[in-house]
Amino acid sequence: MSVTRTGALPGTLHDVAVVGAGVVGTAIARELARHRLTVALLDAADDVGTGTSKANTAILHTGFDATPGTLEARLVREGHRRLSAYAAECGIPLEGVGALLVAWDEEQRAALPRLAAKAAAGGHREPRLIGPEALRRAEPHLAPGALAALEVPGESVICPWTTTLAYATQAVRAGTGLHLRCLVTGVTDRGDHHELATGRGPLRARYLVNAAGLHADTLDALLGHRDFTVAPRRGQLLVHDGAARPLVRHILLPVPTARSKGVLIAPTVHGKVLLGPTAEDVDDRRATGSTAEGIEALRAAGRRILPALGEEEVTAVYAGLRAATEHPDYRIRCHRDQRYAAVGSIRSTGLSASLAIAAYVAEALGDAGLDLGPARDLPPVVMPNIGEAAPRPYQRGDLIAADPAYGTVLCACERVTEGEIRDALHSTVPPATLAGLRRRTRARAGRCQGFSCGPAVRAAFDAYRGTRPGPGAAEAGER
Amino acid sequence: MSRRERAVDALVVGAGPAGLAAAAELAAGGAGEVEVLDHAPGPGGLPLHLTHRGFGPRRSPLGGPAYVRPLVRAALEAGAALRPRVLATGSPAPGTVDVTHPGGLERITARAVVLATGARERPRGARLIPGTRPEGVLTAGELLRSVRLHHRPAGRRAVVAGTGPGALAAVRALREAGADVVALVTGHPEAPLLPPRLRVPVLTSAAVAEVTGADGLSGVLVTGPGAAVRRLDCDTLVLTGEGVPECELARLAGAALDPATRGPAVDTALRTSLAGVFAAGDVLRGGGDAPGAAAEGRHAARSALRHLAGGGRPAGLLRLDAVAPLEWITPGLLPVPGEPPPRGRFTLSVSRRVDGPVLLAEQDGRPLGRWPLPHTALPGRPLHLYGMPFAAADPLGGPVRVRIGRTSFPAGPSRG
Ligand SMILES: Cc1cc2nc3c(=O)[nH]c(=O)nc-3n(C[C@H](O)[C@H](O)[C@H](O)COP(=O)(O)OP(=O)(O)OC[C@H]3O[C@@H](n4cnc5c(N)ncnc54)[C@H](O)[C@@H]3O)c2cc1C
Ligand SMILES: Cc1cc2nc3c(=O)[nH]c(=O)nc-3n(C[C@H](O)[C@H](O)[C@H](O)COP(=O)(O)OP(=O)(O)OC[C@H]3O[C@@H](n4cnc5c(N)ncnc54)[C@H](O)[C@@H]3O)c2cc1C
């Protein structure tokens, strides 16, 4: 069990190397860890889940709107089922709030029955039409003028950060070597194995999985393929302070029409409200900045849907890049002769489908000759709860009585305690930066953004960094 | 869930200047058991972390810690209990506050509550400044704590947005920490009068329009005046001057908000919409100064004492509406019958410069008064209106509209 960020990589011959530790790559590593394989998981960044996996809309989709018959439709549907169960087992924050596709004009209203029929064709029979009165009862703060809605019960919101971390944690505990700050720059076929050139020296593996997200085509090209080209599509999002949370109960989805895609408003499991995303084609795969036009467009769209949202403070603006390609479906290819699988074109549903993609890829590798051996159930992990639906440490007298550090709130806006910061730094995959600490604990993710707690949180980060857990279990930490 | 249930006579949330002054007044005034909660490790509020000499008497200003020490002592001597590291997390009913502290969970019920939870500076996200999200963008409050209390470096080249007292304190702290202050960026058309020691380039009628840099800040784009766009290389951006009321607890308790200040709506006795719940200090409008906050704390405490002694609620309330370019007026509600505001004055804010300003009030189209002001009205500088200016308002009439206009001749000595 190891996580490294510096030094040479292990010289042993691995069964599989997975490049990319986003939600997809970590899910694949976890799936492979169920089989007694030696796996190395590599990422260029200093943490897991720092690519598109950290900057999305955090919805666990049912797949009701996917085109029936596509691989995406199948894997999202299966991924939803798997991840719903997995989240319950691991304590990943998830709220089954359901979605409403709200129609604001006749064209949109006319589209609703068609969407319901398409969903039914894909096996989703739950969506149902509701009228304006029922809609108003369901969402009292909606702007006047909503005509009808399609209600989709299974759509959920989930914590994308905890999901990726849970996969990585389980994989690492089961023996996967997680190597960070490890950019893969070359691949050489050595007959029975690949030799990867990385910023930290070579790594050898018999099989190779490309889960490099936005850079999957670049890696694919290193193996001689031009199967797809990533054309990043940026999505900007605004996060509103928790004070806005009572304004919305469901995920409010736009009705897609020929003329516009529209934006969504969704609660988050962290008690905030998201507004977005935009959809802009960009050239630069690092263009994760927000723009004045994007922010303005989102604010205007948000006010049209939920006028009171415009009065609330924004806590953060961020943008993620969808790894779109020329293909309208997922592009998962296994090259048997090269002992290589590429996972491409996972555009805007990769979080939802992650566990199903992982199972699909493992099976494909098996078909390609990798001896998977029998699968075992991994020992369950329980992740620290950073969601609002279950009691957090600051709300638990039992924990505080056992360990006063859980009653010492350092980040007041987000109610993050010293105990949780300590536990994060003592966890299986500890953070390397304050941003990493934020994704694990929510420290500094609130409305003051560090105005009041910033220096104290940093001091705790520095103090516990590199220390080891003392005697006695960290009750609310990862188990 | 195991919450220890406790009862006190008066509960003050927030141990800054407003809360400490309120506690001292309450305890000295015979409120009984008075308790002050703060989630910080010690009492004092913001000034405890602001060591620059800007507090108290104008002629010989003190550092923040020296300024609050007597307030802490006065509260303790009057018999109030100061409880650090106690975070108020909710308010299931008016007068009841749930807290978390290292000793456990409590539900505290009080006959009177004073909310003195202060304000925060609006951070980058809330200002909707586009661009990347690198390290190195922070508020003055965080910078000052970080540099002065935690002795952390402040970067090498800094840009400071804003020109108020927070900005000047930031410039001093940056210089002390060895950083070069590249520019002050202000939306105002004129540069502020800077003390000679703090001379730095000032970009007026300008705004930080974008943040660049991957992991660390590499620079900012500044727009203005007019269509000008320039890039300033820097590794630190300090945002100052826009305050937001820290009123989560007030909202959780169900107190009505003033739509203009976004703080709890209060009348001149600093009563909120909830019986027995009062508010004072920066939480009322997102900014101010420490002595003003302390004065409001005392004022709220005196109202709370009258409440504890069985005093009733006002028979009615008249709303004060600030008309643009006025942004707000606090207190924003007039009780019927009238009661004087804290320090005998209303505070107003203006969104743009007005020379030779005069305040005008009317109700249902009927003029109530006209008050020339002694100085030019500037954004970010509070205006004051003294006395009981709205005494002539009809208690059964509509809201009182307060406007700002210009006198035909400059205000000043000629004022009659
Ligand atoms: C705005 C937006 C909203 C979205 N909303 C949702 C949603 O609500 N629900 C949902 O299910 N999905 C959503 N998605 C899609 C989802 O976020 C992605 O499908 C998913 O995160 C993709 O994960 P990944 O692991 O493939 O990619 P990434 O998370 O980008 O991971 C790829 C990793 O590979 C690493 N890497 C790349 N090249 C190399 C190399 N050469 N060497 C080493 N490491 C390398 C990168 O550092 C990165 O960490 C959204 C996407 C966006 C942009
Ligand atoms: C950068 C900067 C420089 C400044 N310089 C000056 C200056 O030179 N001179 C001057 O007079 N003023 C200055 N000020 C303004 C001055 O600090 C404030 O006006 C004053 O502190 C307001 O007092 P207060 O009691 O209302 O709030 P605060 O001093 O902010 O105190 C509020 C307290 O409430 C606590 N609190 C909040 N919520 C909770 C909760 N839920 N549970 C428990 N506790 C809670 C907080 O921890 C805090 O301690 C400056 C402000 C800033 C930001």
Coordinates of C-alpha atoms in Angstrom, one line a residue, chain A:
Chain A
M1 CA 0.0 0.0 0.0
S2 CA 1.7 3.2 -1.1
V3 CA 1.2 6.7 -2.3
T4 CA 4.3 8.4 -3.6
R5 CA 4.9 11.9 -4.9
T6 CA 8.7 11.9 -5.3
G7 CA 11.5 9.6 -6.1
A8 CA 12.0 6.8 -8.5
L9 CA 9.1 4.4 -9.3
P10 CA 9.1 0.8 -8.3
G11 CA 11.3 -1.3 -10.6
T12 CA 9.0 -4.3 -10.5
L13 CA 7.0 -5.5 -13.5
H14 CA 3.4 -4.5 -12.9
D15 CA 0.4 -6.4 -14.3
V16 CA -1.3 -3.1 -15.2
A17 CA -0.5 0.6 -15.3
V18 CA -3.4 3.0 -15.3
V19 CA -2.6 6.5 -16.6
G20 CA -4.8 9.1 -15.1
A21 CA -6.2 9.2 -11.6
G22 CA -9.5 11.0 -12.2
V23 CA -12.8 9.4 -11.3
V24 CA -12.5 7.0 -14.2
G25 CA -8.8 6.0 -13.6
T26 CA -9.3 5.5 -9.9
A27 CA -12.4 3.4 -10.5
I28 CA -10.5 1.2 -12.9
A29 CA -7.6 0.8 -10.5
R30 CA -10.1 -0.2 -7.8
E31 CA -11.8 -2.7 -10.0
L32 CA -8.4 -4.2 -11.0
A33 CA -7.5 -4.4 -7.3
R34 CA -10.4 -6.8 -6.8
H35 CA -8.4 -9.2 -8.8
R36 CA -5.0 -10.1 -7.4
L37 CA -3.0 -8.0 -9.8
T38 CA -0.2 -5.6 -9.3
V39 CA -1.4 -2.2 -10.4
A40 CA 0.3 1.2 -10.7
L41 CA -1.9 4.2 -11.0
L42 CA -0.1 7.3 -12.3
D43 CA -1.1 10.9 -12.5
A44 CA 0.7 14.1 -13.5
A45 CA -0.9 16.1 -10.8
D46 CA -0.1 16.1 -7.0
D47 CA -3.4 14.6 -6.1
V48 CA -6.2 12.3 -7.4
G49 CA -9.1 13.9 -9.1
T50 CA -7.6 17.3 -10.0
G51 CA -8.8 17.2 -13.6
T52 CA -12.3 17.3 -14.9
S53 CA -13.3 15.1 -12.0
K54 CA -13.0 17.9 -9.5
A55 CA -14.9 20.5 -11.6
N56 CA -18.3 19.2 -12.7
T57 CA -21.9 19.5 -11.8
A58 CA -21.8 16.6 -9.3
I59 CA -24.9 14.9 -10.5
L60 CA -25.3 11.2 -10.4
H61 CA -27.3 10.8 -13.6
T62 CA -29.8 8.0 -14.3
G63 CA -29.1 8.2 -18.0
F64 CA -32.8 8.9 -18.8
D65 CA -31.8 11.4 -21.5
A66 CA -29.0 9.3 -23.1
T67 CA -29.6 8.0 -26.7
P68 CA -30.9 4.5 -26.3
G69 CA -28.6 1.8 -27.6
T70 CA -25.4 3.7 -27.0
L71 CA -22.6 2.5 -24.8
E72 CA -23.0 5.7 -22.8
A73 CA -26.7 5.0 -22.1
R74 CA -25.8 1.5 -20.9
L75 CA -22.9 2.5 -18.7
V76 CA -24.5 5.5 -17.2
R77 CA -27.6 3.5 -16.3
E78 CA -25.5 0.7 -14.8
G79 CA -23.1 3.2 -13.2
H80 CA -26.0 4.9 -11.5
R81 CA -27.1 1.7 -9.9
R82 CA -23.6 0.7 -8.8
L83 CA -22.5 4.1 -7.5
S84 CA -25.8 4.6 -5.6
A85 CA -25.1 1.3 -3.7
Y86 CA -21.4 2.0 -3.3
A87 CA -22.0 5.5 -1.9
A88 CA -24.3 4.0 0.7
E89 CA -21.7 1.5 1.7
C90 CA -18.7 4.0 1.8
G91 CA -20.5 7.0 3.2
I92 CA -20.0 9.1 0.1
P93 CA -22.4 12.0 0.4
L94 CA -25.4 11.4 -1.9
E95 CA -28.9 12.9 -1.9
G96 CA -31.6 11.5 -4.1
V97 CA -33.3 14.8 -4.7
G98 CA -34.6 14.0 -8.2
A99 CA -34.7 16.3 -11.1
L100 CA -37.3 18.5 -12.8
L101 CA -37.0 19.5 -16.4
V102 CA -38.8 22.8 -16.4
A103 CA -40.6 24.0 -19.6
W104 CA -40.9 27.8 -19.9
D105 CA -42.4 28.1 -23.4
E106 CA -44.6 26.1 -25.7
E107 CA -41.7 24.6 -27.6
Q108 CA -40.2 23.3 -24.4
R109 CA -43.5 22.0 -23.2
A110 CA -44.1 20.2 -26.4
A111 CA -40.7 18.5 -26.0
L112 CA -41.5 17.0 -22.6
P113 CA -43.6 14.0 -23.8
R114 CA -40.9 13.2 -26.4
L115 CA -38.3 13.2 -23.7
A116 CA -40.4 10.9 -21.6
A117 CA -40.9 8.6 -24.6
K118 CA -37.2 8.5 -25.3
A119 CA -36.5 7.7 -21.6
A120 CA -39.0 4.9 -21.7
A121 CA -37.4 3.5 -24.8
G122 CA -34.1 3.4 -22.9
G123 CA -35.8 1.5 -20.0
H124 CA -36.4 4.5 -17.8
R125 CA -40.1 4.4 -17.0
E126 CA -40.0 6.6 -13.9
P127 CA -40.1 10.1 -15.5
R128 CA -43.6 11.6 -15.4
L129 CA -45.1 14.9 -16.5
I130 CA -46.4 17.3 -13.9
G131 CA -48.5 20.4 -14.4
P132 CA -47.8 24.0 -13.3
E133 CA -49.6 23.7 -9.9
A134 CA -47.7 20.6 -8.8
L135 CA -44.5 22.2 -10.1
R136 CA -45.2 25.3 -8.0
R137 CA -45.8 23.2 -4.9
A138 CA -42.6 21.3 -5.6
E139 CA -40.5 24.4 -6.2
P140 CA -42.1 27.5 -4.6
H141 CA -39.3 29.9 -5.5
L142 CA -39.4 29.2 -9.2
A143 CA -40.0 32.3 -11.4
P144 CA -43.5 32.8 -12.5
G145 CA -44.4 31.4 -15.9
A146 CA -43.2 27.8 -15.7
L147 CA -45.7 25.8 -17.8
A148 CA -44.9 22.2 -16.9
A149 CA -42.1 19.8 -16.0
L150 CA -40.8 16.3 -16.5
E151 CA -40.0 14.8 -13.1
V152 CA -37.1 12.4 -13.0
P153 CA -37.0 10.8 -9.6
G154 CA -33.6 8.9 -9.7
E155 CA -31.4 11.9 -10.5
S156 CA -29.1 12.5 -7.5
V157 CA -26.4 14.8 -6.3
I158 CA -23.2 13.3 -5.0
C159 CA -19.8 14.4 -3.7
P160 CA -17.4 14.1 -6.7
W161 CA -14.4 14.6 -4.5
T162 CA -15.2 11.9 -2.0
T163 CA -16.1 9.5 -4.8
T164 CA -12.7 9.7 -6.4
L165 CA -11.0 9.5 -3.1
A166 CA -13.0 6.5 -2.0
Y167 CA -12.0 4.6 -5.1
A168 CA -8.3 5.6 -4.7
T169 CA -8.3 4.8 -1.0
Q170 CA -9.7 1.3 -1.6
A171 CA -7.4 0.7 -4.5
V172 CA -4.3 1.8 -2.5
R173 CA -5.3 -0.3 0.6
A174 CA -5.7 -3.3 -1.7
G175 CA -2.1 -2.9 -2.9
T176 CA -2.2 -0.4 -5.8
G177 CA 0.7 1.9 -6.0
L178 CA -0.5 5.4 -6.5
H179 CA 2.2 7.6 -8.0
L180 CA 1.5 11.3 -8.3
R181 CA 3.5 14.1 -9.9
C182 CA 4.2 11.5 -12.5
L183 CA 3.6 12.7 -16.0
V184 CA 3.8 10.0 -18.6
T185 CA 5.7 11.2 -21.6
G186 CA 6.4 8.1 -23.6
V187 CA 5.5 4.5 -24.1
T188 CA 7.8 1.9 -25.5
D189 CA 6.7 -1.6 -26.4
R190 CA 9.2 -4.1 -25.0
G191 CA 7.6 -7.2 -26.5
D192 CA 5.8 -8.6 -23.4
H193 CA 5.5 -5.3 -21.5
H194 CA 5.3 -1.6 -21.9
E195 CA 7.9 0.7 -20.6
L196 CA 6.5 4.1 -19.6
A197 CA 8.7 7.1 -19.6
T198 CA 7.7 9.4 -16.8
G199 CA 9.0 12.5 -15.1
R200 CA 10.0 10.2 -12.3
G201 CA 11.8 7.6 -14.4
P202 CA 10.6 4.4 -16.0
L203 CA 7.8 2.1 -15.0
R204 CA 7.1 -1.3 -16.5
A205 CA 3.7 -2.9 -16.9
R206 CA 2.4 -5.7 -19.0
Y207 CA -1.0 -4.0 -19.7
L208 CA -1.7 -0.3 -20.1
V209 CA -4.9 1.6 -19.5
N210 CA -5.3 5.1 -20.8
A211 CA -7.6 7.1 -18.6
A212 CA -6.0 10.4 -19.3
G213 CA -9.2 12.3 -19.8
L214 CA -8.5 15.5 -21.7
H215 CA -5.1 14.1 -22.8
A216 CA -6.3 10.6 -23.7
D217 CA -5.8 11.3 -27.4
T218 CA -2.2 12.4 -26.8
L219 CA -1.4 9.2 -25.0
D220 CA -3.3 7.2 -27.6
A221 CA -1.0 8.7 -30.2
L222 CA 2.0 7.5 -28.3
L223 CA 0.7 4.0 -29.1
G224 CA 0.2 4.8 -32.7
H225 CA -3.6 5.5 -32.7
R226 CA -5.7 8.4 -34.0
D227 CA -8.9 7.0 -32.9
F228 CA -10.3 10.2 -31.5
T229 CA -9.3 13.9 -31.0
V230 CA -10.3 15.7 -27.8
A231 CA -12.1 19.0 -28.4
P232 CA -12.5 20.5 -25.0
R233 CA -15.9 22.0 -24.2
R234 CA -15.7 24.3 -21.2
G235 CA -18.4 24.5 -18.6
Q236 CA -18.4 27.4 -16.1
L237 CA -20.3 27.2 -12.9
L238 CA -21.2 29.4 -10.0
V239 CA -21.5 28.1 -6.4
H240 CA -23.9 29.9 -4.1
D241 CA -23.6 30.1 -0.4
G242 CA -25.6 27.8 1.8
A243 CA -28.0 30.6 2.5
A244 CA -29.4 29.9 -0.9
R245 CA -30.0 26.2 -0.3
P246 CA -33.6 26.5 0.9
L247 CA -34.5 28.1 -2.5
V248 CA -34.3 24.8 -4.4
R249 CA -35.3 21.2 -3.7
H250 CA -34.7 19.4 -6.9
I251 CA -32.1 19.5 -9.6
L252 CA -33.7 22.0 -12.1
L253 CA -32.7 20.9 -15.5
P254 CA -33.3 22.9 -18.7
V255 CA -35.3 21.3 -21.5
P256 CA -33.0 20.8 -24.4
T257 CA -34.3 22.3 -27.6
A258 CA -32.8 22.9 -31.0
R259 CA -32.3 26.6 -30.1
S260 CA -30.6 26.4 -26.7
K261 CA -29.1 24.1 -24.2
G262 CA -29.9 26.2 -21.1
V263 CA -28.4 25.9 -17.7
L264 CA -29.2 24.0 -14.6
I265 CA -29.6 24.9 -11.0
A266 CA -28.8 22.1 -8.5
P267 CA -28.3 21.8 -4.8
T268 CA -25.0 20.2 -3.7
V269 CA -24.4 17.6 -1.0
H270 CA -22.4 20.3 0.7
G271 CA -25.4 22.5 1.2
K272 CA -24.8 25.0 -1.6
V273 CA -26.4 25.8 -4.9
L274 CA -24.8 25.4 -8.3
L275 CA -25.7 27.4 -11.4
G276 CA -24.3 26.3 -14.7
P277 CA -22.6 25.0 -16.7
T278 CA -21.9 27.0 -19.9
A279 CA -20.9 25.0 -23.0
E280 CA -18.1 26.7 -25.0
D281 CA -15.7 25.1 -27.4
V282 CA -12.1 26.0 -26.5
D283 CA -8.7 25.2 -28.0
D284 CA -6.6 25.1 -24.9
R285 CA -6.9 22.0 -22.7
R286 CA -5.8 24.0 -19.7
A287 CA -8.4 26.8 -20.2
T288 CA -10.2 26.2 -16.9
G289 CA -10.6 29.9 -16.2
S290 CA -13.9 31.6 -16.0
T291 CA -14.9 34.6 -18.2
A292 CA -16.9 37.8 -17.6
E293 CA -19.3 36.8 -20.4
G294 CA -19.8 33.3 -19.0
I295 CA -20.5 34.6 -15.5
E296 CA -22.9 37.3 -16.8
A297 CA -24.8 34.8 -19.0
L298 CA -25.1 32.4 -16.1
R299 CA -26.3 35.1 -13.7
A300 CA -28.9 36.2 -16.2
A301 CA -30.1 32.7 -16.8
G302 CA -30.2 32.0 -13.1
R303 CA -32.4 35.0 -12.4
R304 CA -34.9 33.9 -15.0
I305 CA -35.3 30.5 -13.3
L306 CA -34.9 31.4 -9.7
P307 CA -35.0 35.1 -9.1
A308 CA -34.1 35.0 -5.4
L309 CA -30.8 33.3 -6.3
G310 CA -29.5 36.5 -7.7
E311 CA -29.7 38.1 -4.2
E312 CA -27.4 35.4 -2.7
E313 CA -23.6 35.6 -2.4
V314 CA -21.5 33.5 -4.7
T315 CA -18.8 31.6 -2.9
A316 CA -16.9 30.3 -5.9
V317 CA -16.7 30.4 -9.7
Y318 CA -15.0 27.5 -11.5
A319 CA -14.8 25.9 -14.8
G320 CA -14.3 22.3 -16.0
L321 CA -13.5 20.9 -19.5
R322 CA -15.5 18.1 -21.0
A323 CA -13.3 15.8 -23.0
A324 CA -15.6 15.8 -26.0
T325 CA -14.4 14.2 -29.2
E326 CA -15.8 13.8 -32.8
H327 CA -17.7 10.7 -31.5
P328 CA -21.2 11.1 -30.2
D329 CA -20.6 8.1 -27.8
Y330 CA -18.0 6.9 -25.3
R331 CA -15.0 5.6 -27.2
I332 CA -13.5 2.7 -25.2
R333 CA -11.2 0.5 -27.3
C334 CA -9.1 -2.4 -26.3
H335 CA -6.1 -3.3 -28.5
R336 CA -5.4 -6.9 -27.8
D337 CA -2.2 -7.0 -29.7
Q338 CA -0.8 -4.1 -27.7
R339 CA -2.2 -5.2 -24.4
Y340 CA -3.7 -1.7 -24.2
A341 CA -7.1 -0.2 -23.5
A342 CA -8.1 3.5 -24.2
V343 CA -11.0 5.2 -22.5
G344 CA -11.9 8.2 -24.5
S345 CA -14.8 10.6 -25.1
I346 CA -16.2 10.3 -21.6
R347 CA -17.7 13.8 -22.0
S348 CA -20.2 14.8 -19.4
T349 CA -21.3 11.7 -17.6
G350 CA -18.0 10.1 -16.4
L351 CA -18.7 10.5 -12.7
S352 CA -22.1 8.7 -13.0
A353 CA -20.7 5.9 -15.2
S354 CA -17.4 5.5 -13.5
L355 CA -18.0 2.1 -11.8
A356 CA -19.6 0.7 -14.9
I357 CA -16.8 2.0 -17.1
A358 CA -14.3 0.3 -14.7
A359 CA -16.1 -3.1 -14.9
Y360 CA -16.4 -2.8 -18.7
V361 CA -12.6 -2.0 -19.0
A362 CA -11.6 -4.9 -16.7
E363 CA -13.7 -7.3 -18.7
A364 CA -12.2 -6.0 -21.9
L365 CA -8.7 -6.5 -20.6
G366 CA -9.7 -10.0 -19.6
D367 CA -10.9 -10.6 -23.1
A368 CA -7.6 -9.2 -24.4
G369 CA -5.7 -11.9 -22.5
L370 CA -5.1 -10.4 -19.1
D371 CA -5.5 -13.2 -16.5
L372 CA -7.8 -11.5 -14.1
G373 CA -8.2 -14.5 -11.8
P374 CA -11.0 -14.7 -9.3
A375 CA -12.5 -11.4 -8.1
R376 CA -12.7 -10.7 -4.3
D377 CA -14.8 -8.3 -2.4
L378 CA -12.5 -5.5 -1.2
P379 CA -12.7 -4.7 2.5
P380 CA -15.1 -1.8 2.7
V381 CA -13.9 1.7 3.4
V382 CA -15.9 4.3 5.2
M383 CA -15.1 7.9 4.1
P384 CA -15.3 10.9 6.4
N385 CA -18.7 12.6 5.9
I386 CA -18.5 16.0 4.4
G387 CA -22.2 16.1 3.3
E388 CA -25.1 17.8 4.9
A389 CA -27.5 14.9 4.8
A390 CA -25.9 13.0 7.6
P391 CA -24.5 14.4 10.9
R392 CA -21.1 15.9 10.6
P393 CA -18.5 15.7 13.4
Y394 CA -19.3 19.2 14.7
Q395 CA -22.9 17.9 15.3
R396 CA -21.9 14.7 17.1
G397 CA -21.7 14.9 20.9
D398 CA -20.4 11.3 21.0
L399 CA -17.4 12.0 18.9
I400 CA -16.6 15.2 20.6
A401 CA -16.8 13.5 24.0
A402 CA -14.3 10.9 22.8
D403 CA -12.0 13.5 21.1
P404 CA -12.4 17.3 21.7
A405 CA -10.7 18.0 18.4
Y406 CA -14.0 17.2 16.7
G407 CA -15.5 20.1 18.7
T408 CA -12.8 22.5 17.8
V409 CA -14.2 24.3 14.7
L410 CA -11.4 25.9 12.7
C411 CA -13.3 26.8 9.5
A412 CA -16.5 28.3 10.8
C413 CA -18.4 28.9 7.6
E414 CA -18.1 25.2 6.6
R415 CA -17.9 23.9 10.2
V416 CA -14.7 22.0 9.7
T417 CA -13.0 20.8 12.9
E418 CA -9.4 20.4 13.7
G419 CA -10.0 16.6 14.1
E420 CA -11.1 16.3 10.5
I421 CA -8.1 18.2 9.2
R422 CA -5.8 16.0 11.2
D423 CA -7.6 12.9 10.0
A424 CA -7.3 14.0 6.4
L425 CA -3.6 14.4 6.7
H426 CA -3.4 11.0 8.3
S427 CA -5.5 9.3 5.7
T428 CA -4.5 6.7 3.1
V429 CA -4.3 9.3 0.3
P430 CA -3.3 12.5 2.2
P431 CA -3.6 15.9 0.6
A432 CA -0.4 17.7 -0.6
T433 CA -2.0 21.2 -0.8
L434 CA -4.6 23.3 0.8
A435 CA -6.8 22.8 -2.2
G436 CA -6.5 19.0 -1.6
L437 CA -7.4 19.6 2.0
R438 CA -10.5 21.5 0.8
R439 CA -11.6 18.6 -1.3
R440 CA -11.4 16.3 1.7
T441 CA -12.8 18.5 4.4
R442 CA -14.4 21.6 2.9
A443 CA -12.0 23.7 4.9
R444 CA -12.0 27.2 3.2
A445 CA -14.7 26.2 0.8
G446 CA -17.2 28.6 2.3
R447 CA -18.5 32.1 2.0
C448 CA -15.5 33.8 3.6
Q449 CA -12.9 31.9 1.5
G450 CA -10.3 32.2 4.3
F451 CA -11.0 35.8 5.5
S452 CA -11.6 34.5 9.0
C453 CA -10.2 31.0 9.1
G454 CA -7.5 30.9 6.4
P455 CA -4.4 31.3 8.5
A456 CA -5.7 28.9 11.2
V457 CA -6.5 26.2 8.7
R458 CA -3.1 26.6 7.1
A459 CA -1.4 26.4 10.5
A460 CA -3.3 23.1 11.2
F461 CA -2.4 21.8 7.8
D462 CA 1.3 22.5 8.4
A463 CA 1.2 21.2 12.0
Y464 CA -0.3 17.8 11.0
R465 CA 1.4 17.4 7.7
G466 CA 3.9 14.6 7.9
T467 CA 2.8 13.5 11.4
R468 CA 1.5 10.1 12.1
P469 CA -1.7 9.2 13.8
G470 CA -1.4 8.9 17.5
P471 CA -2.7 6.0 19.6
G472 CA -6.5 5.5 19.5
A473 CA -8.7 5.5 16.5
A474 CA -9.6 8.7 14.7
E475 CA -13.3 8.1 15.0
A476 CA -14.6 10.3 12.2
G477 CA -11.7 9.7 9.9
E478 CA -11.6 7.2 7.1
R479 CA -12.1 3.6 8.3

